[in-house]
PDB file of C-alpha atoms in Angstrom:
ATOM      1  CA  MET A   1      -2.545 -19.509  -7.651  1.00  0.00           C
ATOM      2  CA  LYS A   2       0.715 -18.834  -5.878  1.00  0.00           C
ATOM      3  CA  LYS A   3       2.722 -16.376  -7.990  1.00  0.00           C
ATOM      4  CA  ILE A   4       1.030 -12.952  -8.168  1.00  0.00           C
ATOM      5  CA  LEU A   5       2.351  -9.762  -9.778  1.00  0.00           C
ATOM      6  CA  VAL A   6       0.947  -6.521  -8.322  1.00  0.00           C
ATOM      7  CA  THR A   7       1.162  -2.966  -9.603  1.00  0.00           C
ATOM      8  CA  GLY A   8       0.272  -0.101  -7.261  1.00  0.00           C
ATOM      9  CA  SER A   9       1.477  -2.087  -4.239  1.00  0.00           C
ATOM     10  CA  THR A  10       2.558   1.078  -2.391  1.00  0.00           C
ATOM     11  CA  GLY A  11      -0.978   2.523  -2.496  1.00  0.00           C
ATOM     12  CA  PHE A  12      -3.637   2.149   0.171  1.00  0.00           C
ATOM     13  CA  ILE A  13      -5.396  -0.900  -1.306  1.00  0.00           C
ATOM     14  CA  GLY A  14      -2.126  -2.293  -2.669  1.00  0.00           C
ATOM     15  CA  LYS A  15      -0.491  -2.444   0.783  1.00  0.00           C
ATOM     16  CA  SER A  16      -3.466  -4.302   2.255  1.00  0.00           C
ATOM     17  CA  LEU A  17      -3.605  -6.724  -0.674  1.00  0.00           C
ATOM     18  CA  VAL A  18       0.128  -7.509  -0.545  1.00  0.00           C
ATOM     19  CA  ASN A  19       0.052  -8.109   3.218  1.00  0.00           C
ATOM     20  CA  ASN A  20      -2.968 -10.384   2.851  1.00  0.00           C
ATOM     21  CA  LEU A  21      -1.438 -12.393   0.007  1.00  0.00           C
ATOM     22  CA  LEU A  22       1.811 -12.792   1.932  1.00  0.00           C
ATOM     23  CA  ARG A  23      -0.108 -14.153   4.936  1.00  0.00           C
ATOM     24  CA  ASP A  24      -1.552 -16.730   2.538  1.00  0.00           C
ATOM     25  CA  LYS A  25       1.997 -17.761   1.569  1.00  0.00           C
ATOM     26  CA  ARG A  26       1.651 -16.491  -2.012  1.00  0.00           C
ATOM     27  CA  LYS A  27       4.693 -15.350  -3.931  1.00  0.00           C
ATOM     28  CA  VAL A  28       4.140 -11.639  -4.471  1.00  0.00           C
ATOM     29  CA  PHE A  29       6.092  -9.728  -7.119  1.00  0.00           C
ATOM     30  CA  ALA A  30       5.520  -6.002  -6.601  1.00  0.00           C
ATOM     31  CA  VAL A  31       6.389  -3.591  -9.415  1.00  0.00           C
ATOM     32  CA  ILE A  32       7.584  -0.472  -7.590  1.00  0.00           C
ATOM     33  CA  ARG A  33       8.907   2.840  -8.833  1.00  0.00           C
ATOM     34  CA  LYS A  34      12.409   3.268  -7.416  1.00  0.00           C
ATOM     35  CA  SER A  35      12.816   5.815  -4.609  1.00  0.00           C
ATOM     36  CA  LYS A  36      14.501   5.884  -1.213  1.00  0.00           C
ATOM     37  CA  LYS A  37      11.127   5.716   0.537  1.00  0.00           C
ATOM     38  CA  ASN A  38       9.912   2.750  -1.521  1.00  0.00           C
ATOM     39  CA  ILE A  39      13.203   0.859  -1.181  1.00  0.00           C
ATOM     40  CA  LYS A  40      13.144   1.278   2.595  1.00  0.00           C
ATOM     41  CA  SER A  41       9.507   0.188   2.870  1.00  0.00           C
ATOM     42  CA  ALA A  42      10.003  -2.836   0.591  1.00  0.00           C
ATOM     43  CA  SER A  43      13.132  -3.875   2.501  1.00  0.00           C
ATOM     44  CA  MET A  44      11.143  -4.012   5.748  1.00  0.00           C
ATOM     45  CA  ILE A  45       8.517  -6.237   4.114  1.00  0.00           C
ATOM     46  CA  LYS A  46      11.206  -8.440   2.567  1.00  0.00           C
ATOM     47  CA  LYS A  47      12.851  -9.026   5.966  1.00  0.00           C
ATOM     48  CA  LYS A  48       9.595 -10.448   7.325  1.00  0.00           C
ATOM     49  CA  ASN A  49       8.503 -12.288   4.177  1.00  0.00           C
ATOM     50  CA  LYS A  50      10.794 -14.426   2.057  1.00  0.00           C
ATOM     51  CA  ASN A  51       8.040 -14.755  -0.554  1.00  0.00           C
ATOM     52  CA  PHE A  52       8.006 -10.995  -1.288  1.00  0.00           C
ATOM     53  CA  PHE A  53       9.923  -9.914  -4.390  1.00  0.00           C
ATOM     54  CA  PRO A  54      10.063  -6.157  -5.108  1.00  0.00           C
ATOM     55  CA  ILE A  55      10.788  -5.190  -8.720  1.00  0.00           C
ATOM     56  CA  PHE A  56      12.189  -1.657  -8.747  1.00  0.00           C
ATOM     57  CA  PHE A  57      12.285   0.466 -11.883  1.00  0.00           C
ATOM     58  CA  GLU A  58      12.952   4.090 -12.793  1.00  0.00           C
ATOM     59  CA  LYS A  59      11.976   4.188 -16.462  1.00  0.00           C
ATOM     60  CA  ASN A  60       9.341   2.235 -18.377  1.00  0.00           C
ATOM     61  CA  GLN A  61      12.052   0.899 -20.713  1.00  0.00           C
ATOM     62  CA  GLU A  62      13.439  -1.191 -17.833  1.00  0.00           C
ATOM     63  CA  LEU A  63      10.214  -3.184 -17.454  1.00  0.00           C
ATOM     64  CA  ASN A  64      10.915  -5.552 -20.334  1.00  0.00           C
ATOM     65  CA  THR A  65      13.930  -7.224 -18.733  1.00  0.00           C
ATOM     66  CA  LYS A  66      12.536  -7.034 -15.199  1.00  0.00           C
ATOM     67  CA  ILE A  67       9.060  -8.476 -15.866  1.00  0.00           C
ATOM     68  CA  SER A  68       9.527 -11.013 -18.667  1.00  0.00           C
ATOM     69  CA  SER A  69      11.328 -13.551 -16.457  1.00  0.00           C
ATOM     70  CA  VAL A  70       8.739 -13.530 -13.626  1.00  0.00           C
ATOM     71  CA  ASN A  71       6.032 -15.649 -15.313  1.00  0.00           C
ATOM     72  CA  PRO A  72       3.260 -14.827 -12.803  1.00  0.00           C
ATOM     73  CA  GLU A  73       0.013 -16.757 -12.757  1.00  0.00           C
ATOM     74  CA  ALA A  74      -2.001 -13.564 -12.236  1.00  0.00           C
ATOM     75  CA  VAL A  75      -1.434  -9.820 -12.380  1.00  0.00           C
ATOM     76  CA  ILE A  76      -3.419  -7.317 -10.316  1.00  0.00           C
ATOM     77  CA  ASN A  77      -3.425  -3.759 -11.652  1.00  0.00           C
ATOM     78  CA  LEU A  78      -3.849  -1.271  -8.822  1.00  0.00           C
ATOM     79  CA  ALA A  79      -1.586   1.373 -10.341  1.00  0.00           C
ATOM     80  CA  THR A  80      -3.381   4.701 -10.442  1.00  0.00           C
ATOM     81  CA  ASN A  81      -2.818   8.429 -10.342  1.00  0.00           C
ATOM     82  CA  TYR A  82      -5.996   9.854  -8.798  1.00  0.00           C
ATOM     83  CA  ILE A  83      -7.024  13.483  -9.081  1.00  0.00           C
ATOM     84  CA  ASN A  84     -10.417  15.012  -8.286  1.00  0.00           C
ATOM     85  CA  TYR A  85     -10.131  17.946 -10.707  1.00  0.00           C
ATOM     86  CA  HIS A  86      -9.470  18.508 -14.400  1.00  0.00           C
ATOM     87  CA  PRO A  87      -5.696  18.387 -14.927  1.00  0.00           C
ATOM     88  CA  SER A  88      -3.526  21.068 -16.446  1.00  0.00           C
ATOM     89  CA  ASN A  89      -1.554  20.437 -19.645  1.00  0.00           C
ATOM     90  CA  ARG A  90       1.522  19.699 -17.554  1.00  0.00           C
ATOM     91  CA  GLU A  91      -0.285  17.075 -15.451  1.00  0.00           C
ATOM     92  CA  ILE A  92      -1.871  15.127 -18.321  1.00  0.00           C
ATOM     93  CA  PRO A  93       1.294  13.193 -19.381  1.00  0.00           C
ATOM     94  CA  SER A  94       1.881  11.949 -15.822  1.00  0.00           C
ATOM     95  CA  ILE A  95      -1.728  10.830 -15.427  1.00  0.00           C
ATOM     96  CA  MET A  96      -1.746   9.070 -18.790  1.00  0.00           C
ATOM     97  CA  ASN A  97       1.537   7.339 -17.988  1.00  0.00           C
ATOM     98  CA  SER A  98       0.334   6.042 -14.611  1.00  0.00           C
ATOM     99  CA  ASN A  99      -3.194   5.075 -15.631  1.00  0.00           C
ATOM    100  CA  VAL A 100      -2.747   3.969 -19.259  1.00  0.00           C
ATOM    101  CA  ILE A 101       0.820   3.600 -20.569  1.00  0.00           C
ATOM    102  CA  PHE A 102       2.450   1.897 -17.567  1.00  0.00           C
ATOM    103  CA  PRO A 103      -0.288  -0.728 -17.021  1.00  0.00           C
ATOM    104  CA  THR A 104      -0.434  -1.348 -20.787  1.00  0.00           C
ATOM    105  CA  LEU A 105       3.282  -2.149 -20.841  1.00  0.00           C
ATOM    106  CA  ILE A 106       2.808  -4.547 -17.913  1.00  0.00           C
ATOM    107  CA  LEU A 107      -0.199  -6.095 -19.649  1.00  0.00           C
ATOM    108  CA  ASP A 108       1.684  -6.565 -22.912  1.00  0.00           C
ATOM    109  CA  LEU A 109       4.674  -8.176 -21.231  1.00  0.00           C
ATOM    110  CA  CYS A 110       2.592 -10.486 -19.038  1.00  0.00           C
ATOM    111  CA  CYS A 111       0.310 -11.623 -21.863  1.00  0.00           C
ATOM    112  CA  LYS A 112       3.382 -12.951 -23.680  1.00  0.00           C
ATOM    113  CA  THR A 113       4.078 -15.264 -20.721  1.00  0.00           C
ATOM    114  CA  LYS A 114       2.051 -18.171 -19.349  1.00  0.00           C
ATOM    115  CA  ILE A 115      -0.083 -15.845 -17.241  1.00  0.00           C
ATOM    116  CA  SER A 116      -3.707 -16.976 -17.057  1.00  0.00           C
ATOM    117  CA  LYS A 117      -5.484 -14.082 -15.345  1.00  0.00           C
ATOM    118  CA  ILE A 118      -5.409 -10.265 -15.427  1.00  0.00           C
ATOM    119  CA  ILE A 119      -7.424  -8.342 -12.836  1.00  0.00           C
ATOM    120  CA  ASN A 120      -7.925  -4.598 -13.287  1.00  0.00           C
ATOM    121  CA  ILE A 121      -9.361  -2.383 -10.541  1.00  0.00           C
ATOM    122  CA  CYS A 122     -11.850   0.157 -11.903  1.00  0.00           C
ATOM    123  CA  SER A 123     -13.707   3.082 -10.329  1.00  0.00           C
ATOM    124  CA  ILE A 124     -17.438   3.762 -10.260  1.00  0.00           C
ATOM    125  CA  MET A 125     -16.427   7.220 -11.482  1.00  0.00           C
ATOM    126  CA  GLN A 126     -16.172   5.466 -14.841  1.00  0.00           C
ATOM    127  CA  CYS A 127     -19.955   4.967 -14.679  1.00  0.00           C
ATOM    128  CA  ASP A 128     -21.493   8.419 -14.343  1.00  0.00           C
ATOM    129  CA  GLN A 129     -25.314   8.372 -14.298  1.00  0.00           C
ATOM    130  CA  ASN A 130     -25.100   4.560 -13.955  1.00  0.00           C
ATOM    131  CA  GLN A 131     -23.755   4.263 -17.513  1.00  0.00           C
ATOM    132  CA  ILE A 132     -20.714   2.058 -18.019  1.00  0.00           C
ATOM    133  CA  ASP A 133     -17.767   3.839 -19.697  1.00  0.00           C
ATOM    134  CA  ASN A 134     -19.317   7.261 -19.097  1.00  0.00           C
ATOM    135  CA  PRO A 135     -16.500   9.167 -17.319  1.00  0.00           C
ATOM    136  CA  LEU A 136     -17.252  11.540 -14.458  1.00  0.00           C
ATOM    137  CA  SER A 137     -13.784  13.112 -14.691  1.00  0.00           C
ATOM    138  CA  PHE A 138     -10.522  13.059 -16.618  1.00  0.00           C
ATOM    139  CA  TYR A 139      -9.214  10.536 -14.091  1.00  0.00           C
ATOM    140  CA  ALA A 140     -12.159   8.258 -14.910  1.00  0.00           C
ATOM    141  CA  LEU A 141     -11.532   8.787 -18.631  1.00  0.00           C
ATOM    142  CA  SER A 142      -7.938   7.559 -18.281  1.00  0.00           C
ATOM    143  CA  LYS A 143      -9.159   4.465 -16.411  1.00  0.00           C
ATOM    144  CA  ILE A 144     -11.650   3.751 -19.203  1.00  0.00           C
ATOM    145  CA  LEU A 145      -8.865   3.998 -21.791  1.00  0.00           C
ATOM    146  CA  PHE A 146      -6.940   1.227 -20.061  1.00  0.00           C
ATOM    147  CA  LYS A 147     -10.069  -0.876 -19.716  1.00  0.00           C
ATOM    148  CA  LYS A 148     -10.552  -0.523 -23.494  1.00  0.00           C
ATOM    149  CA  THR A 149      -6.939  -1.594 -23.923  1.00  0.00           C
ATOM    150  CA  MET A 150      -7.717  -4.731 -21.914  1.00  0.00           C
ATOM    151  CA  SER A 151     -10.596  -5.466 -24.285  1.00  0.00           C
ATOM    152  CA  TYR A 152      -8.216  -5.288 -27.235  1.00  0.00           C
ATOM    153  CA  TYR A 153      -5.773  -7.718 -25.601  1.00  0.00           C
ATOM    154  CA  GLN A 154      -8.647 -10.024 -24.778  1.00  0.00           C
ATOM    155  CA  LYS A 155      -9.240 -10.410 -28.542  1.00  0.00           C
ATOM    156  CA  ILE A 156      -5.587 -11.264 -29.112  1.00  0.00           C
ATOM    157  CA  TYR A 157      -5.370 -13.656 -26.157  1.00  0.00           C
ATOM    158  CA  PRO A 158      -8.856 -15.242 -25.904  1.00  0.00           C
ATOM    159  CA  LYS A 159      -7.672 -18.090 -23.666  1.00  0.00           C
ATOM    160  CA  LYS A 160      -6.548 -15.731 -20.901  1.00  0.00           C
ATOM    161  CA  ILE A 161      -9.010 -14.403 -18.309  1.00  0.00           C
ATOM    162  CA  PHE A 162      -9.537 -10.628 -18.195  1.00  0.00           C
ATOM    163  CA  LEU A 163     -11.435  -9.274 -15.190  1.00  0.00           C
ATOM    164  CA  ASN A 164     -12.506  -5.751 -14.203  1.00  0.00           C
ATOM    165  CA  LEU A 165     -13.528  -5.024 -10.621  1.00  0.00           C
ATOM    166  CA  TYR A 166     -15.427  -1.767 -10.061  1.00  0.00           C
ATOM    167  CA  ILE A 167     -15.238  -0.220  -6.604  1.00  0.00           C
ATOM    168  CA  GLY A 168     -16.229   3.064  -4.975  1.00  0.00           C
ATOM    169  CA  ASP A 169     -14.508   4.784  -2.083  1.00  0.00           C
ATOM    170  CA  THR A 170     -12.587   2.810   0.537  1.00  0.00           C
ATOM    171  CA  TYR A 171     -11.488   3.180   4.151  1.00  0.00           C
ATOM    172  CA  GLY A 172      -9.473   1.234   6.693  1.00  0.00           C
ATOM    173  CA  PRO A 173      -6.683   1.274   9.284  1.00  0.00           C
ATOM    174  CA  ASN A 174      -3.619   3.448   8.694  1.00  0.00           C
ATOM    175  CA  ASP A 175      -5.495   5.425   6.068  1.00  0.00           C
ATOM    176  CA  LEU A 176      -3.427   8.577   5.556  1.00  0.00           C
ATOM    177  CA  ARG A 177      -5.040   9.726   2.316  1.00  0.00           C
ATOM    178  CA  GLN A 178      -6.703  13.117   1.965  1.00  0.00           C
ATOM    179  CA  LYS A 179     -10.162  11.549   2.051  1.00  0.00           C
ATOM    180  CA  ILE A 180     -13.071  12.682   4.218  1.00  0.00           C
ATOM    181  CA  LEU A 181     -12.948  10.084   7.003  1.00  0.00           C
ATOM    182  CA  PRO A 182      -9.125  10.092   7.472  1.00  0.00           C
ATOM    183  CA  THR A 183      -9.163  13.911   7.412  1.00  0.00           C
ATOM    184  CA  ILE A 184     -11.846  14.066  10.110  1.00  0.00           C
ATOM    185  CA  ILE A 185      -9.836  11.661  12.309  1.00  0.00           C
ATOM    186  CA  LYS A 186      -6.615  13.624  11.741  1.00  0.00           C
ATOM    187  CA  ASN A 187      -8.291  16.909  12.693  1.00  0.00           C
ATOM    188  CA  TYR A 188     -10.110  15.272  15.616  1.00  0.00           C
ATOM    189  CA  LYS A 189      -6.756  14.214  17.045  1.00  0.00           C
ATOM    190  CA  LYS A 190      -5.490  17.802  16.712  1.00  0.00           C
ATOM    191  CA  ASN A 191      -8.751  19.242  18.040  1.00  0.00           C
ATOM    192  CA  LYS A 192      -9.238  21.057  14.734  1.00  0.00           C
ATOM    193  CA  LYS A 193     -12.385  21.746  12.739  1.00  0.00           C
ATOM    194  CA  THR A 194     -13.076  20.024   9.414  1.00  0.00           C
ATOM    195  CA  THR A 195     -15.024  21.753   6.657  1.00  0.00           C
ATOM    196  CA  ILE A 196     -17.632  19.610   4.872  1.00  0.00           C
ATOM    197  CA  LEU A 197     -19.444  20.831   1.760  1.00  0.00           C
ATOM    198  CA  THR A 198     -22.967  19.765   2.733  1.00  0.00           C
ATOM    199  CA  LYS A 199     -25.061  18.000   5.363  1.00  0.00           C
ATOM    200  CA  ASN A 200     -26.675  15.992   2.574  1.00  0.00           C
ATOM    201  CA  LEU A 201     -23.542  14.048   1.657  1.00  0.00           C
ATOM    202  CA  GLU A 202     -24.420  10.386   1.093  1.00  0.00           C
ATOM    203  CA  MET A 203     -21.444   8.011   1.176  1.00  0.00           C
ATOM    204  CA  ASN A 204     -20.970   4.437  -0.001  1.00  0.00           C
ATOM    205  CA  ILE A 205     -17.639   3.280   1.391  1.00  0.00           C
ATOM    206  CA  LEU A 206     -16.157  -0.209   1.691  1.00  0.00           C
ATOM    207  CA  HIS A 207     -13.567  -1.342   4.194  1.00  0.00           C
ATOM    208  CA  VAL A 208     -10.308  -2.099   2.384  1.00  0.00           C
ATOM    209  CA  GLU A 209     -10.323  -5.715   3.603  1.00  0.00           C
ATOM    210  CA  ASP A 210     -13.674  -6.271   1.884  1.00  0.00           C
ATOM    211  CA  VAL A 211     -12.077  -5.084  -1.358  1.00  0.00           C
ATOM    212  CA  VAL A 212      -9.084  -7.387  -0.802  1.00  0.00           C
ATOM    213  CA  ASN A 213     -11.415 -10.336  -0.199  1.00  0.00           C
ATOM    214  CA  ALA A 214     -13.182  -9.647  -3.508  1.00  0.00           C
ATOM    215  CA  ILE A 215      -9.852  -9.541  -5.358  1.00  0.00           C
ATOM    216  CA  LYS A 216      -8.813 -12.858  -3.796  1.00  0.00           C
ATOM    217  CA  ILE A 217     -12.061 -14.485  -4.930  1.00  0.00           C
ATOM    218  CA  LEU A 218     -11.331 -13.354  -8.480  1.00  0.00           C
ATOM    219  CA  ILE A 219      -7.757 -14.658  -8.240  1.00  0.00           C
ATOM    220  CA  ASP A 220      -8.796 -18.086  -7.024  1.00  0.00           C
ATOM    221  CA  SER A 221     -12.203 -18.784  -8.530  1.00  0.00           C
ATOM    222  CA  GLU A 222     -13.207 -16.895 -11.662  1.00  0.00           C
ATOM    223  CA  LYS A 223     -12.682 -18.822 -14.889  1.00  0.00           C
ATOM    224  CA  LYS A 224     -14.315 -16.519 -17.455  1.00  0.00           C
ATOM    225  CA  SER A 225     -13.582 -12.940 -18.484  1.00  0.00           C
ATOM    226  CA  ASN A 226     -16.104 -10.531 -16.970  1.00  0.00           C
ATOM    227  CA  SER A 227     -16.670  -7.240 -15.141  1.00  0.00           C
ATOM    228  CA  TYR A 228     -17.941  -7.028 -11.564  1.00  0.00           C
ATOM    229  CA  LEU A 229     -19.047  -4.435  -9.020  1.00  0.00           C
ATOM    230  CA  ILE A 230     -18.808  -4.502  -5.234  1.00  0.00           C
ATOM    231  CA  LYS A 231     -20.457  -1.916  -3.007  1.00  0.00           C
ATOM    232  CA  SER A 232     -21.576  -1.415   0.565  1.00  0.00           C
ATOM    233  CA  LYS A 233     -24.996  -2.753   1.502  1.00  0.00           C
ATOM    234  CA  LYS A 234     -26.064   0.691   2.668  1.00  0.00           C
ATOM    235  CA  LYS A 235     -25.041   4.280   2.078  1.00  0.00           C
ATOM    236  CA  PHE A 236     -24.676   6.513   5.109  1.00  0.00           C
ATOM    237  CA  ASN A 237     -25.241  10.191   5.727  1.00  0.00           C
ATOM    238  CA  LEU A 238     -22.095  11.733   7.206  1.00  0.00           C
ATOM    239  CA  TYR A 239     -24.034  14.367   9.132  1.00  0.00           C
ATOM    240  CA  LYS A 240     -26.076  11.693  10.927  1.00  0.00           C
ATOM    241  CA  VAL A 241     -23.011   9.544  11.611  1.00  0.00           C
ATOM    242  CA  VAL A 242     -21.137  12.454  13.212  1.00  0.00           C
ATOM    243  CA  LYS A 243     -24.209  13.560  15.159  1.00  0.00           C
ATOM    244  CA  LYS A 244     -24.620  10.075  16.631  1.00  0.00           C
ATOM    245  CA  PHE A 245     -20.972   9.990  17.713  1.00  0.00           C
ATOM    246  CA  ASN A 246     -21.109  13.453  19.290  1.00  0.00           C
ATOM    247  CA  LEU A 247     -24.212  12.594  21.319  1.00  0.00           C
ATOM    248  CA  ARG A 248     -22.318   9.995  23.329  1.00  0.00           C
ATOM    249  CA  ALA A 249     -18.696  11.197  23.111  1.00  0.00           C
ATOM    250  CA  GLU A 250     -17.015  13.402  25.691  1.00  0.00           C
ATOM    251  CA  LYS A 251     -14.791  14.920  23.028  1.00  0.00           C
ATOM    252  CA  LYS A 252     -16.842  16.103  20.054  1.00  0.00           C
ATOM    253  CA  ILE A 253     -16.018  16.029  16.355  1.00  0.00           C
ATOM    254  CA  LYS A 254     -15.740  19.622  15.181  1.00  0.00           C
ATOM    255  CA  LEU A 255     -17.196  20.158  11.720  1.00  0.00           C
ATOM    256  CA  PHE A 256     -18.119  23.246   9.752  1.00  0.00           C
ATOM    257  CA  TRP A 257     -20.952  22.485   7.364  1.00  0.00           C
ATOM    258  CA  LEU A 258     -21.255  24.474   4.155  1.00  0.00           C
ATOM    259  CA  ASN A 259     -24.408  24.672   2.096  1.00  0.00           C
ATOM    260  CA  LYS A 260     -22.935  23.675  -1.243  1.00  0.00           C
ATOM    261  CA  LYS A 261     -24.722  21.648  -3.874  1.00  0.00           C
ATOM    262  CA  VAL A 262     -22.969  18.306  -4.236  1.00  0.00           C
ATOM    263  CA  ARG A 263     -24.031  15.575  -6.620  1.00  0.00           C
ATOM    264  CA  ASN A 264     -23.743  12.254  -4.822  1.00  0.00           C
ATOM    265  CA  ILE A 265     -22.343   9.461  -6.981  1.00  0.00           C
ATOM    266  CA  ASN A 266     -25.182   7.012  -7.576  1.00  0.00           C
ATOM    267  CA  ASN A 267     -24.081   3.433  -8.247  1.00  0.00           C
ATOM    268  CA  ASN A 268     -27.348   1.700  -7.354  1.00  0.00           C
ATOM    269  CA  ASN A 269     -28.315   0.871 -10.940  1.00  0.00           C
ATOM    270  CA  ILE A 270     -25.021   0.127 -12.646  1.00  0.00           C
ATOM    271  CA  LYS A 271     -25.594  -3.003 -14.712  1.00  0.00           C
ATOM    272  CA  LEU A 272     -22.675  -5.038 -13.446  1.00  0.00           C
ATOM    273  CA  LYS A 273     -22.668  -8.387 -11.669  1.00  0.00           C
ATOM    274  CA  PRO A 274     -21.615  -8.697  -8.023  1.00  0.00           C
ATOM    275  CA  VAL A 275     -18.542 -10.804  -7.334  1.00  0.00           C
ATOM    276  CA  PRO A 276     -19.749 -14.394  -6.827  1.00  0.00           C
ATOM    277  CA  ARG A 277     -19.641 -15.604  -3.211  1.00  0.00           C
ATOM    278  CA  TRP A 278     -18.480 -12.185  -1.962  1.00  0.00           C
ATOM    279  CA  ASN A 279     -20.152 -10.754   1.137  1.00  0.00           C
ATOM    280  CA  GLN A 280     -19.462  -7.507   2.942  1.00  0.00           C
ATOM    281  CA  LYS A 281     -17.970  -8.356   6.353  1.00  0.00           C
ATOM    282  CA  PHE A 282     -16.857  -4.987   7.719  1.00  0.00           C
ATOM    283  CA  ASN A 283     -18.980  -2.072   8.899  1.00  0.00           C
ATOM    284  CA  VAL A 284     -17.116   1.110   7.941  1.00  0.00           C
ATOM    285  CA  ILE A 285     -19.028   3.298  10.418  1.00  0.00           C
ATOM    286  CA  ASN A 286     -18.047   1.071  13.356  1.00  0.00           C
ATOM    287  CA  TYR A 287     -14.390   1.212  12.334  1.00  0.00           C
ATOM    288  CA  PHE A 288     -14.623   4.996  11.893  1.00  0.00           C
ATOM    289  CA  TYR A 289     -15.931   5.291  15.458  1.00  0.00           C
ATOM    290  CA  LYS A 290     -13.226   2.890  16.681  1.00  0.00           C
ATOM    291  CA  HIS A 291     -10.438   4.932  15.107  1.00  0.00           C
ATOM    292  CA  LEU A 292     -11.877   8.144  16.550  1.00  0.00           C
ATOM    293  CA  ASN A 293     -11.915   6.631  20.038  1.00  0.00           C
ATOM    294  CA  GLU A 294      -8.314   5.441  19.583  1.00  0.00           C
ATOM    295  CA  ASN A 295      -7.291   9.054  18.946  1.00  0.00           C
ATOM    296  CA  TYR A 296      -9.047  10.414  22.035  1.00  0.00           C
TER     297      TYR A 296
END
């Protein structure tokens, strides 16, 4: 497939996916909310890649005229508004718009074209206690609502391919999110201490390029609607990873360990198929060490 429409292209995974697809000479149509920052960033990409086509919008009502003429062969939904707490009444409309209403509008418009494949990125937070569609949080609930919407459209358009890809946490270069590993690196550079809730924190994190590779397999190869899960081969204990680094490093990582009870997300027994022919290629711990050394 050559013509791909991407939502959430300005996010961490979205940026990596777009860059990868452009290297493969795909035509990438990125649906982007209009802002000075996004226009500037998209303009820089456009200068280097003639096959990049940003679609700017301010209001959902504009999507009809902007999307209907694209006729993509596949759409990748990476649009998300992530929060790690229960939202206030004021925050709920924004979350529902980003995670349910906006992707539904894109889905509806694209399904009326010749599009053959819709790929939706899901979170393992949608599978609390290893149960599919059992939300761990309000964020996960909103993601489930859109997945259910996809199921409805699958009934209406049975000849199109609807795919859900479940992933856990991610990490990679230029990761500026307020996640644990990027925060540790940021504070390490500033010689500051990072507070971690517990020494017992078990983490299952994939390198962003491994996630991108899984998405590309689904774009190119999958011919039946299905749901898949990708995860790291092994979990790692953050305390042990930091301890190993500090034993051999001249400059130490400064952490303050609390003794809080934290329930690690367990995705070992989720009954979902792995992506066919996908293999994990990147070791997150090695890249974490590499990025720490780059900041020393």
